[in-house]
């Protein structure tokens, strides 16, 4: 899953980026409101972590403009301003959640995970498809009760598919959501990782129906 961090303090931005990357996310970070607006509107992100006080346009105005342009990406607003009025203003501008600085990274990660959940595919923190399950808190993946060990990138790829069950996913969509913009990723790289994932969630289970499907000329689909 791909996250945009808009934070003017380079140290905080770097810490949040590094922490989220260690949790398996692809993360892009920018440091002013105008650039943040451009990225949030023009790129495919699964979530935006947005500082309220920014040079250029502030987080409140950025959030309003993003929503006015029909972008529904979840937004988690970060701020040192923690009064009830401040929170109400932030949420009314279009933010989905509001976290006051200073904050613990564990709480930030928990809120990010909560915003990324899709109720139709979740039971608590677990995403399920047929006999395949993914716990987004413990990062455990199982099929038919058998644990599956994945690399960080394999986990991120599977998590993206699990959030979009039954949908046709193109290579470009995978590149945009599983890798950050600094990564030089070719379509062949996607094919390689699809192969890695298939070797772990499908091929070891010959008696079960394959879940990861290739649709020639279109892309891929994870479906029961």
mmCIF file of C-alpha atoms in Angstrom:
data_model
loop_
_atom_site.group_PDB
_atom_site.id
_atom_site.type_symbol
_atom_site.label_atom_id
_atom_site.label_comp_id
_atom_site.label_asym_id
_atom_site.label_seq_id
_atom_site.Cartn_x
_atom_site.Cartn_y
_atom_site.Cartn_z
ATOM 1 C CA UNK A 1 0.000 0.000 0.000
ATOM 2 C CA UNK A 2 1.284 3.479 -0.912
ATOM 3 C CA UNK A 3 1.207 6.435 1.493
ATOM 4 C CA UNK A 4 1.890 10.139 0.956
ATOM 5 C CA UNK A 5 3.402 12.057 3.894
ATOM 6 C CA UNK A 6 3.039 15.860 3.747
ATOM 7 C CA UNK A 7 5.132 17.292 6.601
ATOM 8 C CA UNK A 8 7.299 20.434 6.622
ATOM 9 C CA UNK A 9 9.642 19.271 9.407
ATOM 10 C CA UNK A 10 12.285 17.139 7.610
ATOM 11 C CA UNK A 11 13.123 15.150 10.757
ATOM 12 C CA UNK A 12 9.505 14.240 11.478
ATOM 13 C CA UNK A 13 8.874 13.461 7.799
ATOM 14 C CA UNK A 14 11.947 11.216 7.642
ATOM 15 C CA UNK A 15 11.005 9.411 10.870
ATOM 16 C CA UNK A 16 7.426 8.790 9.752
ATOM 17 C CA UNK A 17 8.577 7.658 6.303
ATOM 18 C CA UNK A 18 11.154 5.260 7.725
ATOM 19 C CA UNK A 19 8.764 3.852 10.316
ATOM 20 C CA UNK A 20 6.004 3.211 7.792
ATOM 21 C CA UNK A 21 8.457 1.665 5.326
ATOM 22 C CA UNK A 22 9.572 -0.742 8.049
ATOM 23 C CA UNK A 23 5.914 -1.762 8.326
ATOM 24 C CA UNK A 24 5.891 -2.655 4.649
ATOM 25 C CA UNK A 25 4.386 0.496 3.116
ATOM 26 C CA UNK A 26 5.695 2.378 0.085
ATOM 27 C CA UNK A 27 6.031 6.012 1.208
ATOM 28 C CA UNK A 28 6.585 9.332 -0.585
ATOM 29 C CA UNK A 29 7.300 12.470 1.475
ATOM 30 C CA UNK A 30 6.922 16.137 0.482
ATOM 31 C CA UNK A 31 7.394 19.248 2.601
ATOM 32 C CA UNK A 32 4.987 22.017 1.543
ATOM 33 C CA UNK A 33 1.274 22.403 0.932
ATOM 34 C CA UNK A 34 1.380 23.192 -2.776
ATOM 35 C CA UNK A 35 3.489 20.139 -3.608
ATOM 36 C CA UNK A 36 1.365 18.037 -1.270
ATOM 37 C CA UNK A 37 -1.805 19.102 -3.086
ATOM 38 C CA UNK A 38 -0.291 18.245 -6.462
ATOM 39 C CA UNK A 39 0.755 14.800 -5.276
ATOM 40 C CA UNK A 40 -2.500 14.038 -3.450
ATOM 41 C CA UNK A 41 -4.632 14.958 -6.460
ATOM 42 C CA UNK A 42 -2.515 13.624 -9.315
ATOM 43 C CA UNK A 43 -1.137 10.366 -7.896
ATOM 44 C CA UNK A 44 -2.731 7.161 -6.668
ATOM 45 C CA UNK A 45 -2.248 6.892 -2.928
ATOM 46 C CA UNK A 46 -4.018 4.629 -0.479
ATOM 47 C CA UNK A 47 -3.660 7.141 2.376
ATOM 48 C CA UNK A 48 -2.310 10.645 3.065
ATOM 49 C CA UNK A 49 -0.614 11.615 6.348
ATOM 50 C CA UNK A 50 -1.001 15.393 6.420
ATOM 51 C CA UNK A 51 0.572 18.005 8.696
ATOM 52 C CA UNK A 52 -1.801 20.859 9.507
ATOM 53 C CA UNK A 53 0.738 23.699 9.605
ATOM 54 C CA UNK A 54 2.477 23.848 6.218
ATOM 55 C CA UNK A 55 4.221 26.496 4.110
ATOM 56 C CA UNK A 56 2.201 27.517 1.081
ATOM 57 C CA UNK A 57 -1.348 26.324 1.653
ATOM 58 C CA UNK A 58 -1.973 24.832 5.090
ATOM 59 C CA UNK A 59 -3.327 21.364 5.797
ATOM 60 C CA UNK A 60 -6.910 22.533 6.267
ATOM 61 C CA UNK A 61 -7.018 24.239 2.872
ATOM 62 C CA UNK A 62 -5.172 21.349 1.217
ATOM 63 C CA UNK A 63 -7.691 18.888 2.606
ATOM 64 C CA UNK A 64 -10.630 20.984 1.374
ATOM 65 C CA UNK A 65 -9.187 21.277 -2.131
ATOM 66 C CA UNK A 66 -8.481 17.558 -2.343
ATOM 67 C CA UNK A 67 -12.091 16.770 -1.428
ATOM 68 C CA UNK A 68 -13.435 19.440 -3.807
ATOM 69 C CA UNK A 69 -11.645 17.655 -6.648
ATOM 70 C CA UNK A 70 -13.403 14.404 -5.846
ATOM 71 C CA UNK A 71 -10.448 12.595 -4.286
ATOM 72 C CA UNK A 72 -11.630 10.231 -1.533
ATOM 73 C CA UNK A 73 -8.242 8.963 -0.325
ATOM 74 C CA UNK A 74 -8.257 8.606 3.493
ATOM 75 C CA UNK A 75 -6.462 11.502 5.195
ATOM 76 C CA UNK A 76 -4.855 11.367 8.643
ATOM 77 C CA UNK A 77 -4.100 14.896 9.847
ATOM 78 C CA UNK A 78 -1.151 15.550 12.183
ATOM 79 C CA UNK A 79 -0.973 18.720 14.261
ATOM 80 C CA UNK A 80 0.336 20.310 17.411
ATOM 81 C CA UNK A 81 -3.059 22.023 17.811
ATOM 82 C CA UNK A 82 -5.193 19.718 19.897
ATOM 83 C CA UNK A 83 -8.236 21.642 21.118
ATOM 84 C CA UNK A 84 -11.711 20.302 20.389
ATOM 85 C CA UNK A 85 -12.266 23.222 18.025
ATOM 86 C CA UNK A 86 -9.078 22.414 16.122
ATOM 87 C CA UNK A 87 -10.097 18.779 15.768
ATOM 88 C CA UNK A 88 -13.577 19.698 14.592
ATOM 89 C CA UNK A 89 -12.130 22.081 12.000
ATOM 90 C CA UNK A 90 -9.747 19.420 10.736
ATOM 91 C CA UNK A 91 -12.419 16.745 10.452
ATOM 92 C CA UNK A 92 -14.876 19.165 8.852
ATOM 93 C CA UNK A 93 -12.288 20.049 6.209
ATOM 94 C CA UNK A 94 -12.403 16.450 5.014
ATOM 95 C CA UNK A 95 -9.837 14.623 7.165
ATOM 96 C CA UNK A 96 -10.765 11.110 8.285
ATOM 97 C CA UNK A 97 -8.739 11.128 11.491
ATOM 98 C CA UNK A 98 -6.775 13.630 13.596
ATOM 99 C CA UNK A 99 -3.623 12.851 15.592
ATOM 100 C CA UNK A 100 -2.037 15.405 17.944
ATOM 101 C CA UNK A 101 1.739 15.886 18.181
ATOM 102 C CA UNK A 102 3.751 14.596 19.902
ATOM 103 C CA UNK A 103 2.479 11.116 19.093
ATOM 104 C CA UNK A 104 3.821 7.587 19.407
ATOM 105 C CA UNK A 105 4.607 5.764 16.204
ATOM 106 C CA UNK A 106 2.626 2.750 17.425
ATOM 107 C CA UNK A 107 -0.504 4.905 17.597
ATOM 108 C CA UNK A 108 0.198 6.411 14.173
ATOM 109 C CA UNK A 109 0.626 2.936 12.680
ATOM 110 C CA UNK A 110 -2.569 1.699 14.334
ATOM 111 C CA UNK A 111 -4.557 4.637 12.944
ATOM 112 C CA UNK A 112 -3.062 4.148 9.476
ATOM 113 C CA UNK A 113 -4.086 0.482 9.553
ATOM 114 C CA UNK A 114 -7.586 1.394 10.736
ATOM 115 C CA UNK A 115 -8.049 3.874 7.882
ATOM 116 C CA UNK A 116 -6.840 1.355 5.313
ATOM 117 C CA UNK A 117 -9.330 -1.310 6.323
ATOM 118 C CA UNK A 118 -12.216 -2.173 4.055
ATOM 119 C CA UNK A 119 -15.187 -3.424 6.105
ATOM 120 C CA UNK A 120 -16.395 -5.829 3.423
ATOM 121 C CA UNK A 121 -13.143 -7.764 3.511
ATOM 122 C CA UNK A 122 -12.270 -7.545 7.191
ATOM 123 C CA UNK A 123 -13.058 -9.189 10.451
ATOM 124 C CA UNK A 124 -11.287 -6.968 12.964
ATOM 125 C CA UNK A 125 -7.696 -6.675 11.766
ATOM 126 C CA UNK A 126 -7.859 -9.806 9.594
ATOM 127 C CA UNK A 127 -8.515 -9.764 5.839
ATOM 128 C CA UNK A 128 -9.834 -13.035 4.425
ATOM 129 C CA UNK A 129 -10.330 -14.558 1.008
ATOM 130 C CA UNK A 130 -11.525 -18.153 0.903
ATOM 131 C CA UNK A 131 -8.994 -20.049 3.075
ATOM 132 C CA UNK A 132 -6.336 -17.310 2.809
ATOM 133 C CA UNK A 133 -6.046 -14.867 5.711
ATOM 134 C CA UNK A 134 -3.844 -11.863 6.454
ATOM 135 C CA UNK A 135 -3.518 -10.296 9.902
ATOM 136 C CA UNK A 136 -2.605 -6.641 9.345
ATOM 137 C CA UNK A 137 -1.481 -6.236 12.956
ATOM 138 C CA UNK A 138 0.791 -9.264 13.376
ATOM 139 C CA UNK A 139 1.669 -9.437 9.641
ATOM 140 C CA UNK A 140 0.889 -13.154 9.679
ATOM 141 C CA UNK A 141 -0.394 -14.805 6.500
ATOM 142 C CA UNK A 142 -2.001 -18.238 6.483
ATOM 143 C CA UNK A 143 -3.684 -20.479 3.959
ATOM 144 C CA UNK A 144 -5.749 -23.375 5.236
ATOM 145 C CA UNK A 145 -4.113 -22.898 8.630
ATOM 146 C CA UNK A 146 -0.615 -23.153 7.144
ATOM 147 C CA UNK A 147 1.679 -20.177 7.817
ATOM 148 C CA UNK A 148 3.165 -18.445 4.766
ATOM 149 C CA UNK A 149 6.397 -16.493 5.080
ATOM 150 C CA UNK A 150 6.568 -13.421 2.841
ATOM 151 C CA UNK A 151 9.184 -10.752 2.258
ATOM 152 C CA UNK A 152 8.185 -7.131 2.925
ATOM 153 C CA UNK A 153 7.503 -6.464 -0.744
ATOM 154 C CA UNK A 154 5.595 -9.729 -1.211
ATOM 155 C CA UNK A 155 3.474 -8.842 1.818
ATOM 156 C CA UNK A 156 2.779 -5.354 0.443
ATOM 157 C CA UNK A 157 1.783 -6.824 -2.919
ATOM 158 C CA UNK A 158 -0.550 -9.349 -1.321
ATOM 159 C CA UNK A 159 -2.051 -6.701 0.959
ATOM 160 C CA UNK A 160 -2.860 -4.544 -2.069
ATOM 161 C CA UNK A 161 -4.564 -7.480 -3.761
ATOM 162 C CA UNK A 162 -6.456 -8.373 -0.569
ATOM 163 C CA UNK A 163 -7.819 -4.834 -0.349
ATOM 164 C CA UNK A 164 -9.014 -5.096 -3.963
ATOM 165 C CA UNK A 165 -10.391 -8.617 -4.091
ATOM 166 C CA UNK A 166 -12.100 -9.525 -7.333
ATOM 167 C CA UNK A 167 -10.851 -6.417 -9.135
ATOM 168 C CA UNK A 168 -8.621 -6.444 -12.204
ATOM 169 C CA UNK A 169 -5.272 -4.929 -11.210
ATOM 170 C CA UNK A 170 -2.896 -3.707 -13.918
ATOM 171 C CA UNK A 171 0.887 -3.636 -13.701
ATOM 172 C CA UNK A 172 0.820 0.159 -13.577
ATOM 173 C CA UNK A 173 -1.567 0.069 -10.610
ATOM 174 C CA UNK A 174 0.751 -2.317 -8.787
ATOM 175 C CA UNK A 175 3.802 -0.149 -9.487
ATOM 176 C CA UNK A 176 1.953 2.963 -8.273
ATOM 177 C CA UNK A 177 0.722 1.394 -5.036
ATOM 178 C CA UNK A 178 3.420 -1.071 -3.984
ATOM 179 C CA UNK A 179 6.562 0.935 -4.823
ATOM 180 C CA UNK A 180 7.349 4.578 -4.078
ATOM 181 C CA UNK A 181 8.083 7.092 -6.829
ATOM 182 C CA UNK A 182 11.848 6.877 -6.360
ATOM 183 C CA UNK A 183 11.939 3.180 -7.209
ATOM 184 C CA UNK A 184 12.831 2.286 -10.789
ATOM 185 C CA UNK A 185 10.349 -0.503 -11.432
ATOM 186 C CA UNK A 186 9.779 -2.152 -14.792
ATOM 187 C CA UNK A 187 6.752 -4.234 -15.795
ATOM 188 C CA UNK A 188 8.998 -7.305 -15.750
ATOM 189 C CA UNK A 189 9.699 -6.638 -12.070
ATOM 190 C CA UNK A 190 5.978 -6.898 -11.376
ATOM 191 C CA UNK A 191 5.857 -10.215 -13.227
ATOM 192 C CA UNK A 192 8.731 -11.501 -11.095
ATOM 193 C CA UNK A 193 6.978 -10.581 -7.840
ATOM 194 C CA UNK A 194 3.692 -12.025 -9.061
ATOM 195 C CA UNK A 195 5.614 -15.246 -9.617
ATOM 196 C CA UNK A 196 7.121 -15.079 -6.125
ATOM 197 C CA UNK A 197 3.674 -14.534 -4.595
ATOM 198 C CA UNK A 198 2.034 -17.303 -6.627
ATOM 199 C CA UNK A 199 4.799 -19.691 -5.527
ATOM 200 C CA UNK A 200 3.859 -19.046 -1.914
ATOM 201 C CA UNK A 201 0.068 -18.694 -1.819
ATOM 202 C CA UNK A 202 -1.028 -21.030 -4.632
ATOM 203 C CA UNK A 203 1.498 -23.609 -5.814
ATOM 204 C CA UNK A 204 2.135 -25.171 -2.377
ATOM 205 C CA UNK A 205 -1.615 -25.939 -2.194
ATOM 206 C CA UNK A 206 -2.380 -28.110 -5.264
ATOM 207 C CA UNK A 207 -5.668 -29.355 -3.809
ATOM 208 C CA UNK A 208 -7.024 -25.807 -3.422
ATOM 209 C CA UNK A 209 -8.277 -23.533 -6.162
ATOM 210 C CA UNK A 210 -5.635 -20.984 -7.306
ATOM 211 C CA UNK A 211 -6.438 -17.491 -6.025
ATOM 212 C CA UNK A 212 -4.048 -15.305 -8.033
ATOM 213 C CA UNK A 213 -5.180 -15.178 -11.641
ATOM 214 C CA UNK A 214 -3.443 -13.742 -14.722
ATOM 215 C CA UNK A 215 -5.756 -12.067 -17.223
ATOM 216 C CA UNK A 216 -3.799 -11.855 -20.468
ATOM 217 C CA UNK A 217 -3.761 -8.328 -21.844
ATOM 218 C CA UNK A 218 -5.444 -6.873 -18.753
ATOM 219 C CA UNK A 219 -3.525 -7.658 -15.567
ATOM 220 C CA UNK A 220 -4.154 -9.768 -12.498
ATOM 221 C CA UNK A 221 -6.985 -10.611 -10.119
ATOM 222 C CA UNK A 222 -7.099 -12.150 -6.663
ATOM 223 C CA UNK A 223 -10.390 -13.979 -6.294
ATOM 224 C CA UNK A 224 -11.870 -17.164 -4.862
#
